[in-house]
XYZ file of N, CA and C in Angstrom:
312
model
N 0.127 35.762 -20.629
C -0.073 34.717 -19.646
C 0.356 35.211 -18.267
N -0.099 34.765 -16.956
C -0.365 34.862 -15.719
C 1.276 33.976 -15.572
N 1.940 34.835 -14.794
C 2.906 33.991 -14.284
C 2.614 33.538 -12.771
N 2.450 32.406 -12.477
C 1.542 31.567 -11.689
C 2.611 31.343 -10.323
N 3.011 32.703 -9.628
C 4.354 32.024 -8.398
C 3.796 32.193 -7.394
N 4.358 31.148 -6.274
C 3.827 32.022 -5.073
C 3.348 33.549 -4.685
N 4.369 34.188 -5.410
C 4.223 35.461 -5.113
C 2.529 36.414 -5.289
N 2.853 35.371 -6.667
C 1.299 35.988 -7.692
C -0.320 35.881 -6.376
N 0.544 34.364 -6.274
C -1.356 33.746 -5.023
C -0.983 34.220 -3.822
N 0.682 34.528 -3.070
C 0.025 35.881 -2.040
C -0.796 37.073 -1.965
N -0.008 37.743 -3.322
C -0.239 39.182 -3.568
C -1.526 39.373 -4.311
N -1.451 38.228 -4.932
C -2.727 39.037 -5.855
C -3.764 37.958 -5.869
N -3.955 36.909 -5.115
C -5.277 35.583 -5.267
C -5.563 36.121 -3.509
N -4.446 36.112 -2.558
C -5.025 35.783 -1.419
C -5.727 37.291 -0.711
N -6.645 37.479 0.167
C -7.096 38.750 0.785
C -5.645 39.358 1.437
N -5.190 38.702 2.055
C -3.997 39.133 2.813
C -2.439 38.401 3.418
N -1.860 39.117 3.651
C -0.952 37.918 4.344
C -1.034 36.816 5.055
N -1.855 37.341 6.362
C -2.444 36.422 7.423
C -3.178 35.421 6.528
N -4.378 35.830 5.916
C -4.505 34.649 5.115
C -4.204 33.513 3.897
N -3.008 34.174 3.572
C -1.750 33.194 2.796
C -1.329 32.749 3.633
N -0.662 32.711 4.847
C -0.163 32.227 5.643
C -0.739 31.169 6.042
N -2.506 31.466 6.375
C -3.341 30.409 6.756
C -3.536 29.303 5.801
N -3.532 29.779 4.489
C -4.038 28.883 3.417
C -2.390 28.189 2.997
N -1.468 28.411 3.539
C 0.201 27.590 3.295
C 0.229 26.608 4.593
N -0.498 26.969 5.356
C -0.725 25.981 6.581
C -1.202 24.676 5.887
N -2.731 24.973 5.102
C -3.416 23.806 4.919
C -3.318 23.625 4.188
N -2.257 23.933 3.336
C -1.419 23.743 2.338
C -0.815 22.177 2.326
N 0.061 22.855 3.198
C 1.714 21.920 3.930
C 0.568 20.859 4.816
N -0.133 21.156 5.500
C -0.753 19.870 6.311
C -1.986 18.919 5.598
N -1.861 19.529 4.470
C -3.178 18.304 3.824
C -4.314 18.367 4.277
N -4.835 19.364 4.589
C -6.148 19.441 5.144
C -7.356 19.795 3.974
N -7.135 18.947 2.817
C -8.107 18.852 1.757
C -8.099 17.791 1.212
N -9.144 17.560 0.086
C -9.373 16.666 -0.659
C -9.119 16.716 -2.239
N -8.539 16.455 -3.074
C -8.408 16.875 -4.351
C -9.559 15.858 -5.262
N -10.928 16.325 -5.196
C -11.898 15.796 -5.459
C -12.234 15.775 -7.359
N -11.737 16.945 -7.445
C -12.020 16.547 -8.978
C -10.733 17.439 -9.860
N -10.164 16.531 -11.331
C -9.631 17.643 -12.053
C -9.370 17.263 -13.415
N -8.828 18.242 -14.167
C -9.401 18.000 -15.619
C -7.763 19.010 -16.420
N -6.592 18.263 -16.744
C -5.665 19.124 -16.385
C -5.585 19.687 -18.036
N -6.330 18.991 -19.074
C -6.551 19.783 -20.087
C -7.615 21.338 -20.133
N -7.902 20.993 -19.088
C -9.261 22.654 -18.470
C -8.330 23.092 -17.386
N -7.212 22.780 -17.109
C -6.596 23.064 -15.959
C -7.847 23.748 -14.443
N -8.417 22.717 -14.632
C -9.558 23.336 -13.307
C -9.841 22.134 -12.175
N -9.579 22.326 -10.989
C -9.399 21.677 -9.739
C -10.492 22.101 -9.016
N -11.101 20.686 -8.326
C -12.180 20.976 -7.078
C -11.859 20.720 -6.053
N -11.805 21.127 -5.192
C -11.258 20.307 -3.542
C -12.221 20.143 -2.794
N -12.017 19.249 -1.670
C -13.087 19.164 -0.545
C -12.281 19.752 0.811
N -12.559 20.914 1.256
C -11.684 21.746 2.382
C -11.913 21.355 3.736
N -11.164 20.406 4.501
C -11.879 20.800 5.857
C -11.571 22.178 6.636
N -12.933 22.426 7.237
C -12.966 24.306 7.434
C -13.518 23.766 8.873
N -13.427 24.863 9.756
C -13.874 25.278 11.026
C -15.335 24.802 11.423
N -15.942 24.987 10.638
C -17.852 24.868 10.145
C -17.980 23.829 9.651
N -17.324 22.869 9.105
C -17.767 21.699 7.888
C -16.800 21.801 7.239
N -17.174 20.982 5.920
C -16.433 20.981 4.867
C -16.776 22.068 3.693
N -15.918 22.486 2.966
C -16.059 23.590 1.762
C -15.769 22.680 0.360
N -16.356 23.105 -0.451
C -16.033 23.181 -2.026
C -15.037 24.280 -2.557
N -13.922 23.734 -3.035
C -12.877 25.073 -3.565
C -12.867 24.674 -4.916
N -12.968 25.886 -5.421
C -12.713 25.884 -6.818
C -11.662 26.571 -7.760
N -10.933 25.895 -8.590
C -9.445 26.696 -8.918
C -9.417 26.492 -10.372
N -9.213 27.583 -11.028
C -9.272 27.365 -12.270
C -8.386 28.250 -13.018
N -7.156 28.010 -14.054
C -6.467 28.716 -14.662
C -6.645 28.705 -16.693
N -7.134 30.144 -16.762
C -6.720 30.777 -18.027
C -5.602 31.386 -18.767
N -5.257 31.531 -19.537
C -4.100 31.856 -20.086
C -4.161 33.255 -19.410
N -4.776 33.961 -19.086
C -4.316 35.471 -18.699
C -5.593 35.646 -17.356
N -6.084 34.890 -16.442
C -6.817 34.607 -15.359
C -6.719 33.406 -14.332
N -6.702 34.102 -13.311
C -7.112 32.599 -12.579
C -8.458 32.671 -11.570
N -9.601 31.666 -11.714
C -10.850 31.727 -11.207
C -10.908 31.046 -10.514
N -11.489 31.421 -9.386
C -11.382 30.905 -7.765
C -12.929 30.881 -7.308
N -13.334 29.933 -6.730
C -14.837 30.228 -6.038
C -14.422 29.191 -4.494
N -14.989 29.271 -3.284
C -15.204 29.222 -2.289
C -16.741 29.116 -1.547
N -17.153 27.925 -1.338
C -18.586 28.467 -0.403
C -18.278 28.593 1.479
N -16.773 28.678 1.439
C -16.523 28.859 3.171
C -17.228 30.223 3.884
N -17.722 30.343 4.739
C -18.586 31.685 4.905
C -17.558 32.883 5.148
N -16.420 32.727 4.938
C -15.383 34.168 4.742
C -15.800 34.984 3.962
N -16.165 36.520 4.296
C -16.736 37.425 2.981
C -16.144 37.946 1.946
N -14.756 37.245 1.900
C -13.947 37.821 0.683
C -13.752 36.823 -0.355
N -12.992 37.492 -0.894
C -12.922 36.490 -2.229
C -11.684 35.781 -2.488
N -10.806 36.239 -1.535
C -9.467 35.218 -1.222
C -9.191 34.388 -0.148
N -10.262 33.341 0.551
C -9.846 32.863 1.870
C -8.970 32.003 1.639
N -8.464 31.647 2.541
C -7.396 30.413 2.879
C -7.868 29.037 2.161
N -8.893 28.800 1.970
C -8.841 27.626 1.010
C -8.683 27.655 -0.577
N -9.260 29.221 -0.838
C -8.328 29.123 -2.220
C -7.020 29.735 -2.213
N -5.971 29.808 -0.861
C -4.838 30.181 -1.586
C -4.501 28.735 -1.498
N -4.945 27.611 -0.517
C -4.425 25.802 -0.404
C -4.497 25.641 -1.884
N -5.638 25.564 -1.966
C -6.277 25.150 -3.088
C -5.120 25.755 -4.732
N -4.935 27.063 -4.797
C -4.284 27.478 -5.608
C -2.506 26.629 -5.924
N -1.996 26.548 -4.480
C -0.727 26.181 -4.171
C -0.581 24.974 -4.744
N -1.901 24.346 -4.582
C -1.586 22.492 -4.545
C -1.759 22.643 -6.037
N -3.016 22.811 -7.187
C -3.011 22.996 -8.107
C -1.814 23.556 -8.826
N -1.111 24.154 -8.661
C -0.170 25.086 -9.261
C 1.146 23.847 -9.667
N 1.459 23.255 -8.109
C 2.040 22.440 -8.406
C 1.588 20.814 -8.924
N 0.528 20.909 -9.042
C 0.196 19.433 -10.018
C 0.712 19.717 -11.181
N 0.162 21.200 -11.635
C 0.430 21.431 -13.241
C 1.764 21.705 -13.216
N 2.822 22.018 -12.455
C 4.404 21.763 -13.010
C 4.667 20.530 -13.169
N 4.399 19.296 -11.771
C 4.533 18.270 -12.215
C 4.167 17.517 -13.603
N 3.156 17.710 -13.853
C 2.172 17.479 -15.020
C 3.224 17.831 -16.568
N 4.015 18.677 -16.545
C 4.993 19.254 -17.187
C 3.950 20.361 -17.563
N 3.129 20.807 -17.355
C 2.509 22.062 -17.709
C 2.839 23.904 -17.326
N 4.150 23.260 -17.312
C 4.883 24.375 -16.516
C 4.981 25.744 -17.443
N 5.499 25.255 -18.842
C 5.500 26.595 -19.717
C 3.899 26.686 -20.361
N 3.209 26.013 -19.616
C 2.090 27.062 -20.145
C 1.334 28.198 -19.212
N 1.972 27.638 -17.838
C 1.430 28.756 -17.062
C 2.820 29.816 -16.545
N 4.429 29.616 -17.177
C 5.204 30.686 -16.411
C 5.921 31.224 -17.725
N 5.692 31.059 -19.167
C 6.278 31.730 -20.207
C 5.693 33.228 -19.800
């Protein structure tokens, strides 16, 4: 299993610092929507407000993966709305008590 810490969605979900940084911004300021979730699929949709419009984020955790999709026009595969997106999810599922299934 994926031990699911901040550390994990800096280092290894987000493209870079700068953009962890960006995506802990809209994190902490609520600049999304938690549009859909399913905490037995542990998979979250958000509605992002972005620069351009709004985005679809997609967050999804496997026992040994976590799957991320984005339609924000950033060309990577870690923008700032899926590290929001990751952060906020992460902590539903501790609240949720789903904690030892994502940090054993």
């Amino acid at each position: 299993m994926i031990a699911l810490s901040r550390e994990y969605i800096r280092t290894r979900i987000a493209d870079s610092q700068a953009v962890y940084e960006r995506g802990k911004k809209i994190y902490r300021f609520g600049s999304y929507l938690l549009s859909h979730r399913d905490l037995k699929k542990k998979e979250f949709i958000y509605r992002m407000d972005g620069n351009y419009g709004n985005y679809t984020t997609r967050v999804a955790f496997s026992d040994d993966m976590v799957h991320t999709a984005c339609n924000c026009p950033y060309p990577g595969d870690g923008c700032k709305h899926i590290v929001a997106a990751a952060l906020n999810a992460r902590d539903i599922l501790i609240d949720q008590g789903r904690q030892e299934d994502l940090f054993s």
